[in-house]
Amino acid sequence: MKAAVLNEFGSVEKFEILDVPTPKPGVDEVLVKVMATSVNPLDFQVRRGDYKNELQLPVITGHDVSGVIVEIGTGIKNFKVGDEVYYTPEIFNGYGSYAEYHVAKESIIGIKPKNVSHLEAATFPLAAGTAWEMLYTRAQLKINQTILIHGGAGGVGIPTIQLAKAMGATVYTTARTIHHEFLKGLGADYTIDYEKENYIDAILELNNNKGVDVVIDTIGGTTLSDSGKILNQMGQVVTLVDIEKPQNLIHAWGKNATYHFVFTRQSRNKLDELTKLIESGKLKPVLNKVFPLSEIGKAHSLLEFRDSDKDFYGKVGVQIGN
């Protein structure tokens, strides 16, 4: 099978399209013909070597799969050959989705939503799965609560806005002005241009000097320390970003805040819940650019550096199967 292989970490030129052996499914595993994948920040972080201590070279990376089961191993109870499925491969455990075939455990795959294509389905598992975990599992967001979502136009921000709105929250989000109308169409109640406004002052003005109940951090930097300034009492901060430097959380202490650090987990139950939302139209794909596997480097460059499109938003898809 063809696969995008990294023999060393670094720039996008480190990807090599090579012929590698097609894997075989073992106990409780299925072999999936990969029809599509997508690119996430985790993917370019892995490629450039941010997690080199977690992986052994050579490695096939990639963290989204939409495809068709072509072979099943022993012990499979819930799936059969021909089923269309989608999922996130186990992170830092085995190889990823930048290949024509992938082996996955039955426990982490879900039936693909019927109303979206494989390319569209491949935009959901990691990004929307992370959003689900942040909102439902960690923050346990409730109807009529207020939430600030940093980076609303990003791959995780987009499904987070949709899910939060579906849960009945009032949604504030930060994004550049050029993306505001689009994000309002997804359900954002208030959009704040982080380049032109102080989001803390803007929210306090919009909300009659009240804060928010939940902050979702997809950005990093000083977001953790600043979030305490905008939280209500007993508020929550949920972040999926590494902490590069120690931060002063004194403002959060005064709010009796709870912090959640999310490294997303793979689960069929989570995918089944996402499928319901996708098929009901409450969660929609935002696929803005597609590349073939042979141009995986260009796909990474677009997301990481905004090459050729500084206003890019949404997801980058990668077509693999036909």
Coordinates of C-alpha atoms in Angstrom, one line a residue:
M1 CA 0.0 0.0 0.0
K2 CA 1.0 3.6 -0.4
A3 CA 1.7 5.7 2.7
A4 CA 3.2 9.0 3.7
V5 CA 6.2 8.0 5.8
L6 CA 8.4 10.1 8.0
N7 CA 11.9 8.8 8.3
E8 CA 12.9 11.9 10.2
F9 CA 11.1 14.8 11.9
G10 CA 11.2 18.3 10.5
S11 CA 9.8 20.2 7.5
V12 CA 7.0 19.2 5.2
E13 CA 9.6 18.0 2.8
K14 CA 10.3 15.1 5.2
F15 CA 7.2 13.2 4.0
E16 CA 8.0 10.4 1.6
I17 CA 5.3 8.5 -0.4
L18 CA 6.4 4.9 -0.1
D19 CA 5.2 1.4 -0.7
V20 CA 4.8 -0.4 2.7
P21 CA 3.2 -3.7 3.7
T22 CA -0.5 -3.7 4.1
P23 CA -1.3 -4.6 7.8
K24 CA -3.4 -7.5 8.9
P25 CA -6.1 -7.3 11.6
G26 CA -5.6 -9.2 14.8
V27 CA -7.9 -10.1 17.6
D28 CA -10.6 -7.5 18.1
E29 CA -9.3 -5.5 15.1
V30 CA -10.5 -4.5 11.6
L31 CA -8.7 -3.6 8.5
V32 CA -10.1 -0.4 7.0
K33 CA -9.5 0.9 3.4
V34 CA -8.9 4.6 4.1
M35 CA -11.0 6.8 1.8
A36 CA -10.1 10.1 3.4
T37 CA -8.3 11.8 6.3
S38 CA -7.7 15.4 7.4
V39 CA -5.0 17.6 8.9
N40 CA -5.0 18.8 12.5
P41 CA -2.5 20.9 14.4
L42 CA -1.5 17.7 16.2
D43 CA -0.4 16.3 12.8
F44 CA 2.1 19.1 12.0
Q45 CA 3.3 19.1 15.6
V46 CA 4.1 15.4 15.3
R47 CA 5.7 16.0 11.9
R48 CA 8.1 18.7 13.1
G49 CA 9.1 16.7 16.2
D50 CA 7.2 18.2 19.1
Y51 CA 6.4 14.7 20.3
K52 CA 9.5 12.8 19.1
N53 CA 10.0 11.1 22.4
E54 CA 6.5 9.5 22.0
L55 CA 7.2 8.0 18.6
Q56 CA 9.6 5.7 17.0
L57 CA 10.8 6.4 13.4
P58 CA 10.0 5.6 10.7
V59 CA 6.4 6.6 11.4
I60 CA 3.1 7.0 9.5
T61 CA 1.2 9.8 11.2
G62 CA -2.4 11.1 10.8
H63 CA -5.3 11.2 13.2
D64 CA -8.5 11.0 11.3
V65 CA -10.0 8.1 9.2
S66 CA -13.1 7.7 7.2
G67 CA -13.2 4.5 5.2
V68 CA -14.6 1.0 4.6
I69 CA -13.9 -2.2 6.5
V70 CA -12.4 -4.7 4.1
E71 CA -11.3 -7.5 6.6
I72 CA -12.1 -8.4 10.2
G73 CA -10.0 -10.2 12.8
T74 CA -11.3 -12.6 15.3
G75 CA -13.6 -11.6 18.1
I76 CA -15.4 -8.8 16.1
K77 CA -19.0 -8.5 17.3
N78 CA -20.4 -5.1 16.1
F79 CA -19.0 -4.6 12.6
K80 CA -18.7 -6.5 9.3
V81 CA -16.9 -6.2 6.0
G82 CA -18.4 -3.4 3.9
D83 CA -19.3 -1.2 6.9
E84 CA -18.4 2.5 6.4
V85 CA -16.7 3.7 9.5
Y86 CA -14.8 6.8 10.9
Y87 CA -12.5 7.2 13.9
T88 CA -9.3 8.6 15.3
P89 CA -6.4 6.2 15.4
E90 CA -4.8 5.6 18.8
I91 CA -2.6 8.6 19.4
F92 CA 1.1 7.7 19.9
N93 CA 0.3 4.0 19.7
G94 CA 0.8 2.4 16.3
Y95 CA 0.7 4.1 12.9
G96 CA -1.8 6.7 11.7
S97 CA -4.1 7.5 8.8
Y98 CA -1.8 8.8 6.0
A99 CA -2.0 5.4 4.3
E100 CA -4.3 3.4 2.0
Y101 CA -5.1 1.0 4.8
H102 CA -5.3 1.1 8.5
V103 CA -5.9 -1.4 11.3
A104 CA -8.0 -0.3 14.3
K105 CA -9.5 -1.8 17.4
E106 CA -13.2 -2.4 17.3
S107 CA -13.6 -0.3 20.5
I108 CA -12.5 3.0 18.9
I109 CA -14.5 3.0 15.6
G110 CA -18.0 4.2 14.8
I111 CA -20.4 3.9 11.8
K112 CA -19.9 6.8 9.5
P113 CA -22.8 9.3 9.4
K114 CA -25.0 8.6 6.3
N115 CA -25.5 12.2 5.3
V116 CA -21.9 13.2 4.7
S117 CA -19.1 12.0 2.3
H118 CA -16.0 10.3 3.4
L119 CA -14.0 13.5 3.0
E120 CA -16.6 15.4 5.2
A121 CA -16.7 12.5 7.8
A122 CA -12.9 12.7 8.1
T123 CA -13.1 16.2 9.4
F124 CA -14.9 15.1 12.6
P125 CA -13.2 12.4 14.6
L126 CA -10.3 14.2 16.3
A127 CA -11.6 17.8 16.2
A128 CA -15.3 17.2 17.0
G129 CA -14.4 14.3 19.3
T130 CA -12.2 16.7 21.3
A131 CA -15.0 19.3 21.3
W132 CA -17.4 16.7 22.6
E133 CA -15.0 15.7 25.4
M134 CA -14.4 19.3 26.4
L135 CA -18.1 20.2 26.6
Y136 CA -19.9 17.0 27.6
T137 CA -17.4 15.0 29.6
R138 CA -15.3 17.7 31.3
A139 CA -17.3 21.0 31.5
Q140 CA -20.7 19.3 31.4
L141 CA -22.1 22.5 29.9
K142 CA -25.7 23.2 30.8
I143 CA -28.5 25.1 29.1
N144 CA -28.4 28.9 29.5
Q145 CA -24.8 28.9 30.6
T146 CA -22.3 31.3 29.0
I147 CA -19.2 30.1 27.2
L148 CA -16.2 31.7 25.6
I149 CA -14.5 29.7 22.8
H150 CA -11.1 30.9 21.8
G151 CA -10.1 30.4 18.2
G152 CA -13.6 29.9 16.9
A153 CA -12.6 29.6 13.2
G154 CA -10.1 26.8 13.9
G155 CA -10.6 23.1 13.4
V156 CA -11.7 22.5 17.0
G157 CA -13.4 25.9 17.5
I158 CA -15.9 25.3 14.7
P159 CA -17.5 22.1 16.1
T160 CA -17.2 23.5 19.6
I161 CA -19.4 26.4 18.7
Q162 CA -21.9 24.1 17.1
L163 CA -22.0 21.7 20.0
A164 CA -22.3 24.5 22.6
K165 CA -25.2 26.0 20.7
A166 CA -26.9 22.6 20.4
M167 CA -26.6 22.4 24.2
G168 CA -28.4 25.7 24.7
A169 CA -25.5 27.9 25.8
T170 CA -24.8 31.5 25.0
V171 CA -21.7 31.5 22.9
Y172 CA -18.9 34.1 22.7
T173 CA -16.0 33.4 20.5
T174 CA -12.8 35.1 19.4
A175 CA -11.8 35.3 15.7
R176 CA -10.7 37.7 13.0
T177 CA -13.5 40.0 11.7
I178 CA -13.4 38.3 8.3
H179 CA -14.7 35.1 9.9
H180 CA -17.4 36.7 12.1
E181 CA -20.5 36.2 9.8
F182 CA -19.5 32.6 9.1
L183 CA -19.2 31.9 12.9
K184 CA -22.5 33.6 13.6
G185 CA -24.1 31.2 11.0
L186 CA -22.7 28.3 13.0
G187 CA -24.4 29.6 16.2
A188 CA -22.0 32.1 17.8
D189 CA -24.0 34.8 19.6
Y190 CA -21.1 37.2 20.0
T191 CA -17.9 37.4 18.0
I192 CA -14.8 39.4 19.1
D193 CA -11.9 40.3 17.0
Y194 CA -8.9 39.5 19.1
E195 CA -6.6 41.6 16.9
K196 CA -8.6 44.8 17.5
E197 CA -10.3 44.3 20.9
N198 CA -9.5 43.1 24.4
Y199 CA -11.8 40.1 24.7
I200 CA -12.1 40.5 28.4
D201 CA -13.3 44.1 28.2
A202 CA -15.6 43.3 25.3
I203 CA -17.4 40.4 27.1
L204 CA -17.8 42.5 30.2
E205 CA -19.4 45.2 28.2
L206 CA -21.6 42.9 26.3
N207 CA -22.6 41.0 29.4
N208 CA -23.3 43.8 31.8
N209 CA -20.0 43.3 33.7
K210 CA -20.7 39.6 34.2
G211 CA -18.2 36.9 33.2
V212 CA -18.7 33.5 31.6
D213 CA -19.3 30.1 33.1
V214 CA -16.9 28.2 30.8
V215 CA -13.8 29.1 28.8
I216 CA -12.5 26.8 26.0
D217 CA -8.8 27.3 25.3
T218 CA -7.6 26.1 21.9
I219 CA -4.9 28.8 21.7
G220 CA -2.5 28.5 24.6
G221 CA -0.1 31.3 25.6
T222 CA -1.5 33.4 28.4
T223 CA -5.0 32.1 27.9
L224 CA -5.0 30.1 31.2
S225 CA -3.9 33.0 33.4
D226 CA -6.2 35.5 31.7
S227 CA -9.2 33.2 31.8
G228 CA -9.5 33.8 35.5
K229 CA -10.3 37.5 34.8
I230 CA -13.4 36.7 32.8
L231 CA -14.8 33.7 34.8
N232 CA -17.9 33.7 36.9
Q233 CA -17.7 32.2 40.4
M234 CA -17.3 28.4 40.2
G235 CA -16.4 28.8 36.5
Q236 CA -14.4 26.3 34.5
V237 CA -11.5 26.4 32.0
V238 CA -11.0 23.6 29.6
T239 CA -7.8 23.5 27.6
L240 CA -6.3 21.2 25.0
V241 CA -3.0 23.1 24.7
D242 CA 0.3 22.1 26.3
I243 CA 1.5 24.4 29.1
E244 CA 4.9 25.6 27.8
K245 CA 5.6 28.0 30.6
P246 CA 4.3 28.3 34.2
Q247 CA 1.3 30.7 34.6
N248 CA -0.1 32.7 37.5
L249 CA -3.6 31.5 38.2
I250 CA -4.4 33.9 41.0
H251 CA -7.4 35.3 39.3
A252 CA -8.9 31.8 38.9
W253 CA -8.2 31.0 42.6
G254 CA -10.4 34.0 43.6
K255 CA -13.2 32.6 41.4
N256 CA -13.0 29.0 42.8
A257 CA -12.4 27.9 39.3
T258 CA -11.9 24.4 38.0
Y259 CA -9.3 23.6 35.2
H260 CA -9.5 20.7 32.9
F261 CA -6.6 19.6 30.7
V262 CA -7.7 17.5 27.8
F263 CA -5.8 14.9 25.8
T264 CA -8.6 13.4 23.8
R265 CA -9.5 9.7 24.2
Q266 CA -10.8 7.3 21.5
S267 CA -14.3 5.9 22.1
R268 CA -17.0 4.4 20.0
N269 CA -19.7 5.8 22.3
K270 CA -18.4 9.3 21.6
L271 CA -18.5 8.7 17.8
D272 CA -22.0 7.3 18.1
E273 CA -23.2 10.6 19.8
L274 CA -21.5 12.7 17.2
T275 CA -23.1 10.7 14.4
K276 CA -26.6 11.5 15.9
L277 CA -25.7 15.2 15.9
I278 CA -24.3 15.1 12.3
E279 CA -27.3 13.2 10.9
S280 CA -29.7 15.6 12.7
G281 CA -28.0 18.6 11.1
K282 CA -26.8 20.1 14.4
L283 CA -23.2 19.4 13.6
K284 CA -22.0 20.3 10.1
P285 CA -18.6 19.7 8.4
V286 CA -16.6 22.7 7.3
L287 CA -14.2 21.3 4.6
N288 CA -12.5 24.1 2.8
K289 CA -9.6 22.5 0.9
V290 CA -8.7 19.0 -0.3
F291 CA -5.4 17.6 -1.4
P292 CA -4.3 14.1 -2.6
L293 CA -2.1 12.0 -0.4
S294 CA 0.8 12.8 -2.7
E295 CA 0.5 16.4 -1.7
I296 CA 0.4 15.9 2.1
G297 CA 3.2 18.4 2.5
K298 CA 1.1 21.1 0.9
A299 CA -1.8 20.2 3.1
H300 CA 0.4 20.6 6.2
S301 CA 1.8 23.9 4.9
L302 CA -1.7 25.4 4.4
L303 CA -2.8 24.6 8.0
E304 CA 0.4 25.4 9.7
F305 CA 1.6 28.5 7.8
R306 CA -1.6 29.5 5.9
D307 CA 0.5 29.2 2.7
S308 CA -1.4 30.8 -0.2
D309 CA -4.4 31.7 2.0
K310 CA -3.9 33.8 5.1
D311 CA -7.7 33.9 5.7
F312 CA -8.1 30.1 5.7
Y313 CA -10.5 28.6 8.2
G314 CA -12.0 25.2 8.8
K315 CA -10.5 21.8 7.8
V316 CA -8.0 20.5 5.3
G317 CA -9.1 17.2 3.8
V318 CA -6.9 14.5 2.2
Q319 CA -8.3 12.2 -0.4
I320 CA -6.8 8.7 -0.3
G321 CA -9.2 6.1 -1.6
N322 CA -11.6 6.1 -4.6

